[in-house]
Amino acid sequence: MQENNTAAAVGAEHAEGPQKPSRKHKGFATAKKKDLIFYCILSAFPIAQFAIFYVGVNFNSFLLAFKSYDAVTGVMSWVGFDNIVDAFRAMTTQYELTVAAKNSIIAYLCGLLVGVPLALLFSYYIYKKMFLSGFFRVVLFLPSILSAIAMSVMFYYFAERAIPGYWETLFGSQIRGLLSNPDTAFATLIFYTNWIGFGTSTLMYSGAMNSISESVVEAAELDGASPLREFISVTLPLIYPTIVTFLVVGVAGIFTQQLNIYSMYGTGAETYLNTFGYYLYRETSKMHMTDYPFLSSLGLLMTIVAAPLTLIVKYLLEKFGPSVD
C-alpha cells in the first residue's frame, strides 16, 4: 500500500513537469547579472585606455625601430635592422650618449650607496619611535605629496638665489648659483632627486618594519641585542623583500632617470648634465617624425640591456640575500 502511494507521488511530480525556480532565486540571478554588467562598464574605459595608450603605443614604438619615414611622401617603409645598427653606433660613439651613460650610472650608484642606507637608518629611527620621529616622518614625506613642479621651482630659486645671497651676506663674496655652476650643478641635481624621493622610500621601509612581529623584537632584546645589532640581524633580514624591490626598480631606473633636469632647465640643459631618461625625453619632444625610428631603436636597445640586467640583479639578490627561515 505504501509503495503504491510513493509511486503515485513520483508520477504526479513527473506529470507536473520540472519545478520553476523560485522568485527569490530569479531575483538573485538578476542582481548578479546587473552587477556583472556594471563592473564591465566600469572597467571598460581603463582597460581600453591601457590597451590603446600603453600596449598600442609601445607596440607601435617597437615597430618604428624597424621602419623609416619619408618626409616628402609621408610613407613608412621597412628597413630591417638599419636603425638598430645606427643606434648602437651612436651609443658607443656619440658624445651626448656616452655622457648620459656615465651620468646615469653615477646617479644610480649615489642612490644605491648613499640614498638607500640613509633611508634605512631614518626608517629605523622612525620605527623605534625615537625623539622627534613623528616630526621627521612628516618633514621627509612632505616633498612627496606636494606638486613636483612647485617643489622644483622652490628648490631652483633656493639654489640659484637664496644660497648665493646668504653667502654674500655672511662672507662678503659672490658665488654662482648651484644649478648654473658647472662644478656643482650635477651634484645638486643628484642631491635634489634623492631628497625628493627620500620620503617615499622611508615610508615604505618604516611600514615594512612596523609589520615585524613584536615577539621577535622582544626576543632580541631579551638576548641582549643592542639597537645596532637588532637593526642588522633582525630588522634588515625581515624587510629584505622590500629592499630588493627598491634595488631592482633602481636598476631599471638607470635608463629612465631624468634627475629632474627637465623641471629645472626645460630642454636647454647642457650636455654634461645628460642622462638617458632626459636625453630621450628631450629629443622626443623636439624631434621630427623622421627621427622617431632612431629614438625607437635606441629605446629598444636600452630595453634589451635593462631587462636581463634587472632580472639578473633580482635573481642574485634573492639567491644570496639573508634567509628568514
GROMACS .gro file of C-alpha atoms in nm:
model
  325
    1MET     CA    1   0.000   0.000   0.000
    2GLN     CA    2   0.280   0.241   0.096
    3GLU     CA    3   0.478   0.155  -0.217
    4ASN     CA    4   0.174   0.235  -0.433
    5ASN     CA    5   0.138   0.577  -0.267
    6THR     CA    6   0.507   0.659  -0.326
    7ALA     CA    7   0.485   0.560  -0.692
    8ALA     CA    8   0.176   0.774  -0.733
    9ALA     CA    9   0.354   1.077  -0.580
   10VAL     CA   10   0.653   1.037  -0.814
   11GLY     CA   11   0.421   1.003  -1.110
   12ALA     CA   12   0.243   1.321  -1.009
   13GLU     CA   13   0.573   1.513  -0.991
   14HIS     CA   14   0.669   1.397  -1.342
   15ALA     CA   15   0.329   1.491  -1.469
   16GLU     CA   16   0.366   1.845  -1.337
   17GLY     CA   17   0.700   1.885  -1.518
   18PRO     CA   18   1.028   2.044  -1.384
   19GLN     CA   19   0.989   2.283  -1.097
   20LYS     CA   20   1.028   2.652  -1.179
   21PRO     CA   21   1.299   2.849  -0.996
   22SER     CA   22   1.169   3.048  -0.705
   23ARG     CA   23   1.117   3.423  -0.729
   24LYS     CA   24   1.397   3.473  -0.474
   25HIS     CA   25   1.643   3.273  -0.683
   26LYS     CA   26   1.549   3.462  -1.001
   27GLY     CA   27   1.595   3.795  -0.822
   28PHE     CA   28   1.941   3.690  -0.701
   29ALA     CA   29   2.047   3.584  -1.052
   30THR     CA   30   1.921   3.913  -1.197
   31ALA     CA   31   2.113   4.112  -0.934
   32LYS     CA   32   2.433   3.923  -1.012
   33LYS     CA   33   2.385   3.984  -1.383
   34LYS     CA   34   2.335   4.357  -1.323
   35ASP     CA   35   2.646   4.367  -1.103
   36LEU     CA   36   2.848   4.196  -1.376
   37ILE     CA   37   2.726   4.447  -1.636
   38PHE     CA   38   2.811   4.734  -1.400
   39TYR     CA   39   3.164   4.602  -1.341
   40CYS     CA   40   3.220   4.553  -1.713
   41ILE     CA   41   3.106   4.909  -1.790
   42LEU     CA   42   3.314   5.048  -1.504
   43SER     CA   43   3.634   4.869  -1.614
   44ALA     CA   44   3.584   4.915  -1.989
   45PHE     CA   45   3.733   5.265  -2.002
   46PRO     CA   46   4.056   5.196  -1.805
   47ILE     CA   47   4.109   4.869  -1.995
   48ALA     CA   48   4.062   5.045  -2.328
   49GLN     CA   49   4.292   5.325  -2.217
   50PHE     CA   50   4.558   5.074  -2.114
   51ALA     CA   51   4.523   4.882  -2.439
   52ILE     CA   52   4.548   5.193  -2.658
   53PHE     CA   53   4.788   5.421  -2.474
   54TYR     CA   54   5.022   5.158  -2.327
   55VAL     CA   55   5.005   4.836  -2.524
   56GLY     CA   56   4.928   5.003  -2.857
   57VAL     CA   57   5.179   5.287  -2.817
   58ASN     CA   58   5.460   5.058  -2.705
   59PHE     CA   59   5.389   4.809  -2.982
   60ASN     CA   60   5.393   5.090  -3.237
   61SER     CA   61   5.723   5.215  -3.091
   62PHE     CA   62   5.864   4.865  -3.132
   63LEU     CA   63   5.760   4.859  -3.498
   64LEU     CA   64   5.906   5.206  -3.556
   65ALA     CA   65   6.251   5.072  -3.472
   66PHE     CA   66   6.240   4.873  -3.798
   67LYS     CA   67   6.091   5.143  -4.019
   68SER     CA   68   6.194   5.461  -4.195
   69TYR     CA   69   5.979   5.768  -4.258
   70ASP     CA   70   5.998   5.964  -4.583
   71ALA     CA   71   5.923   6.329  -4.505
   72VAL     CA   72   5.843   6.406  -4.872
   73THR     CA   73   5.594   6.129  -4.943
   74GLY     CA   74   5.488   6.063  -4.582
   75VAL     CA   75   5.533   5.689  -4.637
   76MET     CA   76   5.672   5.443  -4.384
   77SER     CA   77   5.899   5.169  -4.521
   78TRP     CA   78   6.067   4.870  -4.360
   79VAL     CA   79   6.446   4.899  -4.325
   80GLY     CA   80   6.522   4.591  -4.118
   81PHE     CA   81   6.796   4.637  -3.858
   82ASP     CA   82   6.948   4.954  -4.005
   83ASN     CA   83   6.810   5.172  -3.726
   84ILE     CA   84   6.935   4.929  -3.463
   85VAL     CA   85   7.285   4.945  -3.608
   86ASP     CA   86   7.276   5.325  -3.616
   87ALA     CA   87   7.152   5.340  -3.256
   88PHE     CA   88   7.423   5.102  -3.137
   89ARG     CA   89   7.688   5.307  -3.313
   90ALA     CA   90   7.551   5.625  -3.155
   91MET     CA   91   7.551   5.474  -2.806
   92THR     CA   92   7.917   5.382  -2.835
   93THR     CA   93   8.049   5.689  -3.017
   94GLN     CA   94   7.813   5.986  -2.974
   95TYR     CA   95   7.933   6.221  -2.701
   96GLU     CA   96   7.587   6.305  -2.568
   97LEU     CA   97   7.500   5.940  -2.515
   98THR     CA   98   7.835   5.844  -2.361
   99VAL     CA   99   7.793   6.130  -2.113
  100ALA     CA  100   7.435   6.019  -2.049
  101ALA     CA  101   7.554   5.664  -1.977
  102LYS     CA  102   7.818   5.785  -1.732
  103ASN     CA  103   7.582   6.023  -1.552
  104SER     CA  104   7.305   5.763  -1.530
  105ILE     CA  105   7.538   5.510  -1.369
  106ILE     CA  106   7.678   5.771  -1.127
  107ALA     CA  107   7.326   5.875  -1.027
  108TYR     CA  108   7.228   5.512  -0.965
  109LEU     CA  109   7.539   5.443  -0.756
  110CYS     CA  110   7.482   5.756  -0.547
  111GLY     CA  111   7.127   5.646  -0.475
  112LEU     CA  112   7.242   5.291  -0.400
  113LEU     CA  113   7.541   5.371  -0.179
  114VAL     CA  114   7.410   5.686  -0.007
  115GLY     CA  115   7.033   5.712  -0.053
  116VAL     CA  116   6.937   5.355   0.041
  117PRO     CA  117   7.149   5.334   0.362
  118LEU     CA  118   7.027   5.675   0.481
  119ALA     CA  119   6.665   5.583   0.408
  120LEU     CA  120   6.703   5.259   0.605
  121LEU     CA  121   6.861   5.437   0.902
  122PHE     CA  122   6.595   5.709   0.911
  123SER     CA  123   6.323   5.445   0.873
  124TYR     CA  124   6.465   5.255   1.169
  125TYR     CA  125   6.481   5.577   1.371
  126ILE     CA  126   6.113   5.643   1.296
  127TYR     CA  127   6.018   5.278   1.353
  128LYS     CA  128   6.171   5.278   1.702
  129LYS     CA  129   5.976   5.600   1.780
  130MET     CA  130   6.282   5.788   1.891
  131PHE     CA  131   6.295   6.162   1.969
  132LEU     CA  132   6.104   6.372   1.710
  133SER     CA  133   6.042   6.065   1.493
  134GLY     CA  134   5.689   6.183   1.408
  135PHE     CA  135   5.821   6.524   1.305
  136PHE     CA  136   6.083   6.366   1.078
  137ARG     CA  137   5.818   6.143   0.922
  138VAL     CA  138   5.610   6.447   0.820
  139VAL     CA  139   5.908   6.657   0.703
  140LEU     CA  140   6.061   6.376   0.498
  141PHE     CA  141   5.735   6.277   0.333
  142LEU     CA  142   5.619   6.634   0.265
  143PRO     CA  143   5.809   6.671  -0.069
  144SER     CA  144   5.640   6.354  -0.197
  145ILE     CA  145   5.287   6.487  -0.157
  146LEU     CA  146   5.346   6.839  -0.286
  147SER     CA  147   5.339   6.923  -0.655
  148ALA     CA  148   5.659   6.818  -0.828
  149ILE     CA  149   5.665   7.140  -1.029
  150ALA     CA  150   5.611   7.351  -0.716
  151MET     CA  151   5.895   7.173  -0.536
  152SER     CA  152   6.123   7.212  -0.839
  153VAL     CA  153   6.053   7.586  -0.864
  154MET     CA  154   6.111   7.640  -0.492
  155PHE     CA  155   6.434   7.443  -0.496
  156TYR     CA  156   6.552   7.621  -0.812
  157TYR     CA  157   6.512   7.966  -0.654
  158PHE     CA  158   6.666   7.843  -0.330
  159ALA     CA  159   6.974   7.707  -0.508
  160GLU     CA  160   7.009   7.994  -0.755
  161ARG     CA  161   6.919   8.297  -0.542
  162ALA     CA  162   6.889   8.220  -0.174
  163ILE     CA  163   7.220   8.040  -0.127
  164PRO     CA  164   7.429   8.299  -0.323
  165GLY     CA  165   7.252   8.576  -0.129
  166TYR     CA  166   7.324   8.416   0.209
  167TRP     CA  167   7.683   8.352   0.105
  168GLU     CA  168   7.739   8.714   0.009
  169THR     CA  169   7.579   8.836   0.334
  170LEU     CA  170   7.789   8.605   0.552
  171PHE     CA  171   8.123   8.607   0.372
  172GLY     CA  172   8.112   8.923   0.160
  173SER     CA  173   8.187   8.745  -0.169
  174GLN     CA  174   7.971   8.646  -0.462
  175ILE     CA  175   7.922   8.291  -0.589
  176ARG     CA  176   7.723   8.144  -0.874
  177GLY     CA  177   7.401   7.956  -0.821
  178LEU     CA  178   7.437   7.586  -0.755
  179LEU     CA  179   7.246   7.492  -1.070
  180SER     CA  180   7.421   7.739  -1.302
  181ASN     CA  181   7.770   7.649  -1.182
  182PRO     CA  182   7.910   7.356  -1.386
  183ASP     CA  183   8.112   7.243  -1.084
  184THR     CA  184   7.806   7.197  -0.863
  185ALA     CA  185   7.508   7.151  -1.098
  186PHE     CA  186   7.520   6.772  -1.136
  187ALA     CA  187   7.582   6.710  -0.765
  188THR     CA  188   7.294   6.944  -0.680
  189LEU     CA  189   7.061   6.752  -0.911
  190ILE     CA  190   7.161   6.422  -0.751
  191PHE     CA  191   7.101   6.567  -0.406
  192TYR     CA  192   6.760   6.701  -0.502
  193THR     CA  193   6.650   6.377  -0.669
  194ASN     CA  194   6.748   6.166  -0.369
  195TRP     CA  195   6.591   6.413  -0.128
  196ILE     CA  196   6.263   6.434  -0.320
  197GLY     CA  197   6.231   6.055  -0.321
  198PHE     CA  198   6.356   6.010   0.034
  199GLY     CA  199   6.012   6.033   0.192
  200THR     CA  200   5.857   5.758  -0.018
  201SER     CA  201   6.137   5.510   0.047
  202THR     CA  202   6.143   5.599   0.417
  203LEU     CA  203   5.768   5.548   0.444
  204MET     CA  204   5.786   5.211   0.267
  205TYR     CA  205   6.078   5.088   0.478
  206SER     CA  206   5.924   5.202   0.807
  207GLY     CA  207   5.593   5.043   0.705
  208ALA     CA  208   5.771   4.713   0.643
  209MET     CA  209   5.944   4.744   0.980
  210ASN     CA  210   5.612   4.801   1.155
  211SER     CA  211   5.492   4.464   1.024
  212ILE     CA  212   5.769   4.282   1.216
  213SER     CA  213   5.627   4.070   1.498
  214GLU     CA  214   5.673   4.221   1.844
  215SER     CA  215   5.771   3.878   1.978
  216VAL     CA  216   6.078   3.872   1.752
  217VAL     CA  217   6.187   4.215   1.870
  218GLU     CA  218   6.128   4.125   2.234
  219ALA     CA  219   6.330   3.804   2.193
  220ALA     CA  220   6.622   4.003   2.052
  221GLU     CA  221   6.604   4.248   2.343
  222LEU     CA  222   6.594   3.963   2.596
  223ASP     CA  223   6.907   3.817   2.432
  224GLY     CA  224   7.081   4.148   2.499
  225ALA     CA  225   7.093   4.270   2.139
  226SER     CA  226   7.191   4.635   2.103
  227PRO     CA  227   6.986   4.862   1.873
  228LEU     CA  228   7.257   4.832   1.608
  229ARG     CA  229   7.267   4.452   1.634
  230GLU     CA  230   6.886   4.439   1.621
  231PHE     CA  231   6.892   4.658   1.309
  232ILE     CA  232   7.149   4.440   1.131
  233SER     CA  233   7.048   4.092   1.245
  234VAL     CA  234   6.670   4.124   1.286
  235THR     CA  235   6.523   4.424   1.107
  236LEU     CA  236   6.714   4.415   0.778
  237PRO     CA  237   6.660   4.042   0.709
  238LEU     CA  238   6.287   4.070   0.783
  239ILE     CA  239   6.233   4.365   0.548
  240TYR     CA  240   6.471   4.230   0.284
  241PRO     CA  241   6.195   4.171   0.022
  242THR     CA  242   6.109   4.542   0.038
  243ILE     CA  243   6.475   4.634  -0.004
  244VAL     CA  244   6.501   4.402  -0.304
  245THR     CA  245   6.205   4.573  -0.467
  246PHE     CA  246   6.367   4.916  -0.441
  247LEU     CA  247   6.705   4.788  -0.563
  248VAL     CA  248   6.554   4.613  -0.865
  249VAL     CA  249   6.347   4.918  -0.960
  250GLY     CA  250   6.661   5.128  -0.924
  251VAL     CA  251   6.844   4.913  -1.181
  252ALA     CA  252   6.567   4.967  -1.435
  253GLY     CA  253   6.576   5.339  -1.346
  254ILE     CA  254   6.928   5.371  -1.486
  255PHE     CA  255   6.772   5.402  -1.831
  256THR     CA  256   6.476   5.621  -1.733
  257GLN     CA  257   6.602   5.852  -1.458
  258GLN     CA  258   6.587   6.221  -1.554
  259LEU     CA  259   6.726   6.361  -1.227
  260ASN     CA  260   6.455   6.629  -1.254
  261ILE     CA  261   6.667   6.802  -1.518
  262TYR     CA  262   6.367   6.893  -1.730
  263SER     CA  263   6.194   7.051  -1.430
  264MET     CA  264   6.498   7.272  -1.367
  265TYR     CA  265   6.624   7.350  -1.719
  266GLY     CA  266   6.350   7.255  -1.962
  267THR     CA  267   6.502   7.139  -2.292
  268GLY     CA  268   6.801   7.371  -2.256
  269ALA     CA  269   7.023   7.172  -2.018
  270GLU     CA  270   7.391   7.148  -2.105
  271THR     CA  271   7.527   6.824  -2.245
  272TYR     CA  272   7.736   6.748  -1.936
  273LEU     CA  273   7.412   6.702  -1.739
  274ASN     CA  274   7.260   6.443  -1.974
  275THR     CA  275   7.110   6.118  -1.850
  276PHE     CA  276   6.941   5.851  -2.061
  277GLY     CA  277   6.597   5.949  -1.938
  278TYR     CA  278   6.645   6.319  -2.001
  279TYR     CA  279   6.806   6.264  -2.342
  280LEU     CA  280   6.515   6.050  -2.467
  281TYR     CA  281   6.251   6.285  -2.327
  282ARG     CA  282   6.415   6.596  -2.469
  283GLU     CA  283   6.482   6.452  -2.812
  284THR     CA  284   6.132   6.307  -2.839
  285SER     CA  285   5.975   6.643  -2.753
  286LYS     CA  286   6.165   6.838  -3.019
  287MET     CA  287   6.246   6.591  -3.298
  288HIS     CA  288   6.062   6.549  -3.628
  289MET     CA  289   5.874   6.236  -3.733
  290THR     CA  290   6.176   6.129  -3.938
  291ASP     CA  291   6.381   6.096  -3.618
  292TYR     CA  292   6.134   5.877  -3.427
  293PRO     CA  293   6.259   5.546  -3.575
  294PHE     CA  294   6.609   5.620  -3.443
  295LEU     CA  295   6.476   5.702  -3.096
  296SER     CA  296   6.260   5.389  -3.100
  297SER     CA  297   6.558   5.173  -3.186
  298LEU     CA  298   6.760   5.348  -2.914
  299GLY     CA  299   6.489   5.272  -2.661
  300LEU     CA  300   6.472   4.913  -2.783
  301LEU     CA  301   6.847   4.871  -2.731
  302MET     CA  302   6.816   5.009  -2.378
  303THR     CA  303   6.534   4.764  -2.310
  304ILE     CA  304   6.746   4.476  -2.439
  305VAL     CA  305   7.013   4.573  -2.186
  306ALA     CA  306   6.784   4.671  -1.899
  307ALA     CA  307   6.550   4.369  -1.899
  308PRO     CA  308   6.809   4.091  -1.849
  309LEU     CA  309   7.018   4.312  -1.618
  310THR     CA  310   6.716   4.370  -1.395
  311LEU     CA  311   6.630   4.000  -1.388
  312ILE     CA  312   6.991   3.906  -1.309
  313VAL     CA  313   7.008   4.154  -1.021
  314LYS     CA  314   6.676   4.027  -0.886
  315TYR     CA  315   6.796   3.667  -0.907
  316LEU     CA  316   7.126   3.743  -0.732
  317LEU     CA  317   6.961   3.946  -0.456
  318GLU     CA  318   6.710   3.670  -0.385
  319LYS     CA  319   6.966   3.389  -0.406
  320PHE     CA  320   7.237   3.541  -0.188
  321GLY     CA  321   7.019   3.753   0.038
  322PRO     CA  322   6.961   3.676   0.409
  323SER     CA  323   6.728   3.391   0.496
  324VAL     CA  324   6.448   3.445   0.745
  325ASP     CA  325   6.355   3.077   0.787
   0.00000   0.00000   0.00000
